[in-house]
Amino acid sequence: MKSIYEKALGADFSKLHPRIRERFGFSSSDRVKSVGRGTMERIRYAKLAALPLYAGTKRHIMFPQGGRDIPFTIENYAYVDGYGRETVTWIRSFKFPNAIRRFDATMIYSDSRGRIVDYLGTKQHLAVDLQISAAPNGGIRIRSGEQRFYEGLLQFRFPASLTGIADVCEWYDDRADCYRISVEVNNPLIGTVFEYEGSFQARLAETEQGEIPLDVKPLREELRE
């Protein structure tokens, strides 16, 4: 079975660095996980965006905290969700001196939308379209698009002025023998809202009987894409 990223990239998946293909090339049928540990050299946020960022901390969607040389872990599991969709977890933990912040997401490939949809947070109430491409350095580039809110009977699209456009690039540094990542979230009105960059080591490991820990799964699953 192809991974959701290979499905999204098609023939361009072969343009990725072999170590990036390894991290983004597994599916639920492989029964493996990717676990990474490293350091975010810099994390920064805009003070003007502190209130909405703080509101997102309860559901593990970004946070109003910055610093340097922050220990970082990332957990990627592939599984089939309750609606039969191939799903990949993105559980990012940042260990600040006074708090551990999490940034959680689950991604699926939407056949109806023809792209990957990223559900942010613990309850999948925020769905974001993603544009996936191969970067010139062999990395994978992820850029966010339209954002939709789903909560019970409530559903709406966010106007562009109220959203943050995320630009993510993950690549492999052969010289340093590590993965590197750069994330920048910009708003058309206030500029850079949130950003971080750093490096980590990651490896694939078998999952025990293909099981996925409950603490990496969302608290609820959203059918609407």
Rosetta silent file (secondary structure, phi, psi, omega in degrees, C-alpha in Angstrom):
SEQUENCE: MKSIYEKALGADFSKLHPRIRERFGFSSSDRVKSVGRGTMERIRYAKLAALPLYAGTKRHIMFPQGGRDIPFTIENYAYVDGYGRETVTWIRSFKFPNAIRRFDATMIYSDSRGRIVDYLGTKQHLAVDLQISAAPNGGIRIRSGEQRFYEGLLQFRFPASLTGIADVCEWYDDRADCYRISVEVNNPLIGTVFEYEGSFQARLAETEQGEIPLDVKPLREELRE
SCORE:     score description
SCORE:     0.000 S_00000001
   1 L     0.000  134.658  177.615    0.000    0.000    0.000 S_00000001
   2 L   -74.137  148.432  173.626    1.320    3.482   -0.874 S_00000001
   3 L   -72.145  163.589  179.505    1.718    6.058    1.870 S_00000001
   4 H   -64.686  -28.283 -178.678   -0.524    9.123    1.751 S_00000001
   5 H   -76.711  -37.413  175.474    2.523   11.239    0.828 S_00000001
   6 H   -66.209  -36.496  178.260    3.509    9.002   -2.087 S_00000001
   7 H   -65.176  -40.415 -178.656   -0.092    9.170   -3.243 S_00000001
   8 H   -71.004  -37.223 -175.652   -0.058   12.976   -3.043 S_00000001
   9 H   -86.401  -25.918 -177.423    3.322   13.384   -4.773 S_00000001
  10 H    62.467 -133.250 -177.374    2.933   10.704   -7.425 S_00000001
  11 H   -62.770  -25.462 -178.941    6.066   10.392   -9.591 S_00000001
  12 H   -69.235  -12.359  178.166    7.717   13.268   -7.686 S_00000001
  13 H   -59.777  -31.443 -179.319    8.032   11.014   -4.631 S_00000001
  14 H   -70.121  -14.631  179.038   11.164    9.582   -6.264 S_00000001
  15 H   -79.599  -11.013 -178.692   12.773   13.068   -6.152 S_00000001
  16 L   -75.626  150.928  174.221   12.926   12.942   -2.350 S_00000001
  17 L   -57.889  144.492 -178.720   16.130   12.074   -0.513 S_00000001
  18 H   -53.289  -36.583 -179.679   16.181    8.335    0.392 S_00000001
  19 H   -73.219  -29.579  175.107   15.933    9.102    4.110 S_00000001
  20 H   -73.119  -39.672  175.641   12.960   11.395    3.490 S_00000001
  21 H   -60.656  -37.108  178.393   11.312    8.681    1.387 S_00000001
  22 H   -63.394  -45.692 -177.091   11.843    6.316    4.304 S_00000001
  23 H   -71.058  -29.895 -175.807   10.164    8.651    6.815 S_00000001
  24 H  -108.596    7.822 -173.494    7.257    9.515    4.519 S_00000001
  25 L  -106.209    3.660 -178.338    6.911    6.235    2.670 S_00000001
  26 L   -99.609  154.796  179.594    5.290    3.853    5.151 S_00000001
  27 L  -126.649 -178.892 -177.988    1.607    3.021    5.540 S_00000001
  28 H   -62.349  -28.590 -178.464   -0.535    1.180    8.069 S_00000001
  29 H   -69.813  -18.849 -179.766    0.171   -2.126    6.303 S_00000001
  30 H   -80.976  -20.477  178.429    3.880   -1.827    7.178 S_00000001
  31 L    54.787   48.141  175.676    3.169   -1.783   10.942 S_00000001
  32 E  -130.976  167.780  176.502    6.024    0.560   11.751 S_00000001
  33 E  -133.438  159.093  172.673    6.404    3.951   13.388 S_00000001
  34 E  -116.456  122.064  179.790    8.906    6.779   13.030 S_00000001
  35 E  -120.254  125.072 -178.538   10.135    8.261   16.309 S_00000001
  36 E  -121.569  147.829  176.954   12.418   11.288   16.277 S_00000001
  37 E  -137.998  136.839  179.775   14.342   13.159   18.961 S_00000001
  38 E  -171.925 -149.850 -175.992   16.303   16.343   18.626 S_00000001
  39 E  -138.705  132.617  171.159   16.479   20.041   19.408 S_00000001
  40 E   -89.888  112.527 -175.078   14.638   23.042   18.096 S_00000001
  41 E   -66.266  -29.896 -178.317   17.325   25.672   17.855 S_00000001
  42 E  -151.515  131.923  173.118   14.809   28.493   17.750 S_00000001
  43 E  -129.595  129.853 -176.991   11.090   28.857   18.482 S_00000001
  44 E  -141.152  147.575  176.066    9.447   32.240   18.113 S_00000001
  45 E  -139.103  159.198  178.878    5.905   33.636   18.162 S_00000001
  46 L   -87.419  129.169 -179.739    4.285   37.024   17.570 S_00000001
  47 H   -61.994  -28.878  177.718    3.025   38.724   20.721 S_00000001
  48 H   -65.712  -21.693 -178.789    0.059   40.070   18.735 S_00000001
  49 H  -102.588   10.527 -174.172   -1.024   36.468   18.207 S_00000001
  50 H   -59.864  -41.481 -176.540   -0.496   35.371   21.825 S_00000001
  51 H   -65.234  -52.609  177.554   -4.213   35.138   22.690 S_00000001
  52 H   -63.944  -33.145  177.236   -5.321   32.844   19.811 S_00000001
  53 H   -66.280  -39.387  178.010   -2.152   30.784   20.248 S_00000001
  54 H   -64.133  -38.808  179.046   -2.915   30.399   23.946 S_00000001
  55 H   -62.477  -28.645 -179.057   -6.458   29.275   23.096 S_00000001
  56 H   -79.228  -13.090 -176.775   -4.937   26.541   20.962 S_00000001
  57 H   -65.365  -32.082 -178.749   -2.837   25.060   23.775 S_00000001
  58 H   -63.708  -31.821 -179.722   -5.823   23.164   25.254 S_00000001
  59 H  -108.267   17.971  175.536   -6.224   21.209   22.026 S_00000001
  60 L    59.720   50.546  175.389   -2.510   20.994   21.262 S_00000001
  61 L  -123.967   97.033 -178.644   -2.454   23.473   18.378 S_00000001
  62 L    55.601 -174.286 -175.054    0.658   25.659   18.600 S_00000001
  63 L  -172.966  152.306 -179.694    1.383   27.752   21.703 S_00000001
  64 L   -91.752   71.077 -179.428    2.557   31.244   22.764 S_00000001
  65 L  -150.166  141.428 -179.057    6.024   30.310   23.958 S_00000001
  66 L  -133.170  173.217  178.658    9.462   30.718   22.500 S_00000001
  67 E   165.758 -176.467  179.151   13.047   29.853   23.255 S_00000001
  68 E  -127.145  148.470  178.029   16.287   28.385   22.033 S_00000001
  69 E    53.820   54.297 -178.165   17.707   24.865   22.119 S_00000001
  70 E   -94.448  122.154  176.772   14.396   23.290   23.144 S_00000001
  71 E   -57.826  142.607 -169.341   14.348   19.436   23.335 S_00000001
  72 E  -141.788  140.958  171.442   11.909   18.030   20.812 S_00000001
  73 E  -131.692  152.696  177.348   10.272   14.693   19.974 S_00000001
  74 E  -140.463  134.743 -178.696    8.073   13.670   17.056 S_00000001
  75 E  -124.730  120.977  177.570    5.957   10.517   16.687 S_00000001
  76 E  -118.548  116.687  175.593    4.525    9.381   13.364 S_00000001
  77 E  -119.424  143.852  174.062    2.229    6.349   13.290 S_00000001
  78 E  -110.714  130.363 -179.943    0.216    5.139   10.298 S_00000001
  79 E  -153.526  169.844  176.220   -3.163    3.494   10.954 S_00000001
  80 E  -100.142  122.990 -176.233   -6.671    3.176    9.554 S_00000001
  81 L   -79.055 -177.554 -175.923   -9.141    5.407   11.394 S_00000001
  82 L   -65.320  -15.270  177.756  -12.750    4.655   12.326 S_00000001
  83 L  -101.957   11.153  177.204  -13.951    5.822    8.899 S_00000001
  84 L    79.493   17.828 -177.404  -11.571    3.524    7.042 S_00000001
  85 L   -98.477  135.731  173.727   -9.137    6.278    6.063 S_00000001
  86 E   -64.171  126.373 -171.208   -5.370    5.826    5.980 S_00000001
  87 E  -132.276  143.831  176.172   -4.122    8.196    8.673 S_00000001
  88 E  -126.834  130.438  179.564   -0.726    9.435    9.862 S_00000001
  89 E   -86.378  148.913  171.994   -0.126   11.018   13.262 S_00000001
  90 E  -131.776   92.846 -178.591    2.106   14.032   13.880 S_00000001
  91 E  -107.087  104.336 -177.529    2.697   14.293   17.622 S_00000001
  92 E  -108.145  126.751 -179.856    5.273   17.000   18.319 S_00000001
  93 E  -119.903  133.930 -179.626    6.410   17.688   21.890 S_00000001
  94 E  -120.532  118.423 -173.783    8.553   20.648   22.945 S_00000001
  95 E   -96.579   88.926  175.499   10.145   20.434   26.392 S_00000001
  96 E   -76.551  162.449 -179.478   10.479   23.999   27.705 S_00000001
  97 L   -57.831  -30.122 -175.514   12.071   24.551   31.147 S_00000001
  98 L  -115.991    2.241 -178.045    8.650   25.206   32.716 S_00000001
  99 E  -167.836  154.073  171.362    6.227   23.274   30.482 S_00000001
 100 E  -107.950  117.532 -179.508    5.856   20.590   27.840 S_00000001
 101 E  -102.344  141.351  177.919    3.958   21.898   24.832 S_00000001
 102 E  -120.041  147.034  175.303    2.390   19.640   22.207 S_00000001
 103 E  -129.832  103.229 -172.824    1.409   20.292   18.638 S_00000001
 104 E  -106.390  146.499  174.420   -0.784   17.408   17.419 S_00000001
 105 E  -157.696  155.982  171.821   -2.182   16.631   14.004 S_00000001
 106 E  -131.414  134.396 -176.917   -3.504   13.715   11.969 S_00000001
 107 E  -115.226  143.190  174.606   -3.292   13.630    8.194 S_00000001
 108 E  -130.931  163.003  168.619   -5.357   11.727    5.642 S_00000001
 109 E   -99.696  120.947 -179.728   -5.450   11.631    1.850 S_00000001
 110 E   -93.965  113.054  177.500   -8.836   12.900    0.680 S_00000001
 111 L   -65.194  -36.305 -177.447   -9.909   11.320   -2.610 S_00000001
 112 L   -69.654  -32.944 -179.770  -12.752   13.814   -2.948 S_00000001
 113 L   -95.706  -13.306  178.435  -10.428   16.819   -2.539 S_00000001
 114 L    67.486   32.097 -178.115   -7.505   15.202   -4.342 S_00000001
 115 E  -163.044  172.896  174.691   -5.010   16.190   -1.672 S_00000001
 116 E   -79.597  137.650  173.605   -3.902   15.585    1.901 S_00000001
 117 E  -112.657  130.879 -177.842   -6.108   17.055    4.620 S_00000001
 118 E  -106.533  117.104  174.974   -4.486   17.876    7.951 S_00000001
 119 E   -92.875  118.628 -177.909   -6.685   17.747   11.052 S_00000001
 120 E   -92.047  144.229  173.944   -5.124   19.935   13.734 S_00000001
 121 L    87.434 -177.764 -173.229   -5.475   19.357   17.455 S_00000001
 122 L   -81.756  -15.022 -175.122   -6.872   16.629   19.649 S_00000001
 123 L  -123.032   14.485  175.766  -10.450   16.695   18.309 S_00000001
 124 L    51.524   33.412 -178.425   -9.980   17.130   14.555 S_00000001
 125 L   -85.892  -11.576  179.925  -12.159   20.244   14.575 S_00000001
 126 E  -119.614  114.518 -178.117   -9.819   22.181   12.266 S_00000001
 127 E  -108.509  131.303 -175.256   -9.241   20.726    8.766 S_00000001
 128 E  -128.103  128.996  173.975   -6.559   22.211    6.520 S_00000001
 129 E   -72.620  140.952  179.318   -5.813   21.462    2.866 S_00000001
 130 E  -120.908  139.507  172.092   -2.130   20.754    2.197 S_00000001
 131 E  -104.341  121.262 -176.609   -0.036   21.242   -0.915 S_00000001
 132 E  -110.442  134.436  177.726    2.830   18.718   -0.976 S_00000001
 133 E  -147.813  162.587  175.749    5.893   19.057   -3.208 S_00000001
 134 E   -89.788  127.525 -179.901    9.470   17.866   -3.504 S_00000001
 135 L   -81.838  156.192  179.879   11.992   20.555   -2.568 S_00000001
 136 L   -58.515  -26.459 -179.247   15.162   21.111   -4.644 S_00000001
 137 L   -86.756   10.727 -179.316   17.291   19.844   -1.720 S_00000001
 138 L    85.465    2.938  178.231   15.490   16.478   -1.716 S_00000001
 139 L   -85.461  177.949  176.659   13.269   17.502    1.157 S_00000001
 140 E  -110.344  132.634  179.951    9.505   17.519    1.345 S_00000001
 141 E  -110.659  133.723 -179.075    7.680   20.835    1.345 S_00000001
 142 E  -126.180  124.245 -179.865    4.240   21.216    2.873 S_00000001
 143 E  -126.983  131.573 -176.480    2.197   24.394    2.445 S_00000001
 144 E   -82.569  152.347  179.021   -1.211   24.923    3.990 S_00000001
 145 E  -126.206 -132.232 -176.915   -4.262   26.132    2.097 S_00000001
 146 E   -58.526  141.396 -179.988   -7.956   26.494    2.885 S_00000001
 147 E  -121.123  136.542 -177.904   -8.956   25.958    6.502 S_00000001
 148 E  -128.494  145.132 -179.473  -12.337   24.694    7.712 S_00000001
 149 E  -110.296  129.801  177.830  -13.865   24.454   11.181 S_00000001
 150 E  -129.989  122.034  178.007  -16.087   21.526   12.204 S_00000001
 151 E  -151.558  105.554 -177.366  -17.672   21.268   15.647 S_00000001
 152 L    60.990 -128.034  178.547  -20.985   19.441   16.074 S_00000001
 153 L   -81.455  -11.271 -177.446  -23.502   21.041   13.684 S_00000001
 154 E   -81.658  132.903  173.828  -21.245   24.061   13.206 S_00000001
 155 E  -155.037  137.412  179.029  -19.089   24.240   10.107 S_00000001
 156 E  -162.823  161.712  174.458  -17.518   27.132    8.187 S_00000001
 157 E   -94.325  139.872  176.723  -14.485   28.203    6.181 S_00000001
 158 L   -79.015  135.653  171.975  -12.042   30.618    7.755 S_00000001
 159 L   -67.195  149.649 -175.315  -11.438   33.856    5.819 S_00000001
 160 H   -56.433  -33.289 -176.946   -7.819   34.194    4.720 S_00000001
 161 H   -68.063  -18.691 -177.919   -7.258   37.210    6.993 S_00000001
 162 H  -104.082    6.918 -177.960   -7.954   35.101   10.084 S_00000001
 163 L  -113.172  166.735  172.663   -5.747   32.138    9.201 S_00000001
 164 L  -113.542  128.625  178.311   -2.078   31.369    9.301 S_00000001
 165 E   -90.586  117.039 -177.717   -0.444   29.971    6.175 S_00000001
 166 E   -92.090  135.662  174.842    2.094   27.339    7.201 S_00000001
 167 E  -124.338  113.105 -174.603    5.200   26.655    5.150 S_00000001
 168 E  -119.354  135.803  171.816    7.062   23.532    6.271 S_00000001
 169 E  -134.767  126.241  174.743   10.198   21.980    4.858 S_00000001
 170 E  -119.333  130.083 -179.033   11.807   18.803    6.169 S_00000001
 171 E  -143.118  170.623  179.709   15.017   17.570    4.587 S_00000001
 172 E  -110.032  128.317 -179.931   17.996   15.349    5.301 S_00000001
 173 E   -96.579  102.437 -177.846   21.404   16.880    5.950 S_00000001
 174 L   -64.275  -36.384 -177.325   23.978   14.331    4.761 S_00000001
 175 L   -65.912  -43.344 -179.850   26.910   16.269    6.169 S_00000001
 176 L   -90.012   -7.908  179.984   25.452   16.432    9.684 S_00000001
 177 L    55.774   53.469  179.243   23.705   13.047    9.321 S_00000001
 178 E  -156.365  163.644  172.478   20.375   14.311   10.672 S_00000001
 179 E   -84.287  144.694  173.969   16.935   15.493    9.661 S_00000001
 180 E  -124.845  148.398 -179.448   16.302   19.224    9.614 S_00000001
 181 E  -139.787  142.598  176.588   12.988   21.009    9.757 S_00000001
 182 E  -134.014  127.689 -178.878   11.849   24.568    9.257 S_00000001
 183 E  -129.058  129.603  176.994    8.294   25.735   10.015 S_00000001
 184 E  -138.189  127.493  179.562    6.923   29.230    9.465 S_00000001
 185 E  -115.259  120.535 -176.992    3.295   30.312    9.915 S_00000001
 186 E  -119.282  146.222  175.012    2.346   33.680    8.445 S_00000001
 187 E  -114.994  138.702 -176.420   -0.791   35.793    8.587 S_00000001
 188 L   -63.083  -18.763 -177.782   -1.518   38.355    5.836 S_00000001
 189 L   -95.942  -40.065 -173.448   -2.183   41.081    8.431 S_00000001
 190 L  -114.458   -0.280  178.313    0.489   40.630   11.097 S_00000001
 191 E    84.240 -141.193 -176.437    3.199   38.664    9.318 S_00000001
 192 E   -68.677  122.349 -178.337    4.983   35.783   11.030 S_00000001
 193 E   -94.514  -40.885 -173.104    2.768   34.285   13.741 S_00000001
 194 E  -158.000  139.687  177.933    4.794   31.257   14.779 S_00000001
 195 E  -157.164  152.225  172.387    8.013   29.614   13.635 S_00000001
 196 E  -155.635  156.989  177.281   10.606   27.072   14.635 S_00000001
 197 E  -152.041  147.020 -178.913   13.616   25.339   13.178 S_00000001
 198 E  -179.424 -162.748 -177.297   15.935   22.606   14.325 S_00000001
 199 E  -140.396  159.026  179.528   17.272   19.128   13.757 S_00000001
 200 E  -158.379  161.324  171.019   16.539   15.596   14.930 S_00000001
 201 E  -103.703  143.823  179.509   17.417   11.953   14.541 S_00000001
 202 E  -143.137  151.025  178.293   14.636    9.517   13.619 S_00000001
 203 E  -143.264  154.726  173.798   14.327    5.796   13.099 S_00000001
 204 E   -90.275  140.690  177.384   11.675    3.338   12.016 S_00000001
 205 E  -142.224  150.450  178.540   10.602    0.693   14.514 S_00000001
 206 E   -68.571  143.849  172.279    7.970   -2.020   14.464 S_00000001
 207 L   -90.649  143.626 -176.583    4.734   -1.338   16.294 S_00000001
 208 H   -66.408  109.343 -178.706    3.662   -4.033   18.713 S_00000001
 209 H    54.542   27.466  178.069    1.147   -6.125   16.762 S_00000001
 210 H    72.568   12.359 -176.706    0.451   -3.014   14.706 S_00000001
 211 L   -81.506  148.575 -179.479   -1.222   -1.266   17.657 S_00000001
 212 L  -111.813  126.310  179.575   -1.273    2.526   18.000 S_00000001
 213 L   -57.718  141.830 -178.336   -0.989    4.098   21.487 S_00000001
 214 H   -62.708  -30.475 -175.387   -4.161    5.856   22.585 S_00000001
 215 H   -76.593   -3.083  174.212   -2.288    9.031   23.521 S_00000001
 216 H  -105.170   -7.969  177.603   -1.291    9.677   19.903 S_00000001
 217 L   -88.798  151.498  176.149   -4.802    9.263   18.498 S_00000001
 218 L   -66.331  156.513  179.521   -7.299   12.153   18.439 S_00000001
 219 L   -71.928  -25.676  174.392  -10.011   12.222   21.102 S_00000001
 220 L  -145.382  157.031  178.211  -12.632   12.267   18.344 S_00000001
 221 L  -113.382  140.417 -177.327  -12.607   11.688   14.605 S_00000001
 222 L  -107.986  125.096  179.172  -14.215   14.012   12.090 S_00000001
 223 L   -76.170  -35.551 -178.138  -15.805   12.581    8.946 S_00000001
 224 L   -68.101  134.470 -179.503  -16.086   15.912    7.161 S_00000001
 225 L  -107.955    0.000    0.000  -13.015   16.753    5.143 S_00000001
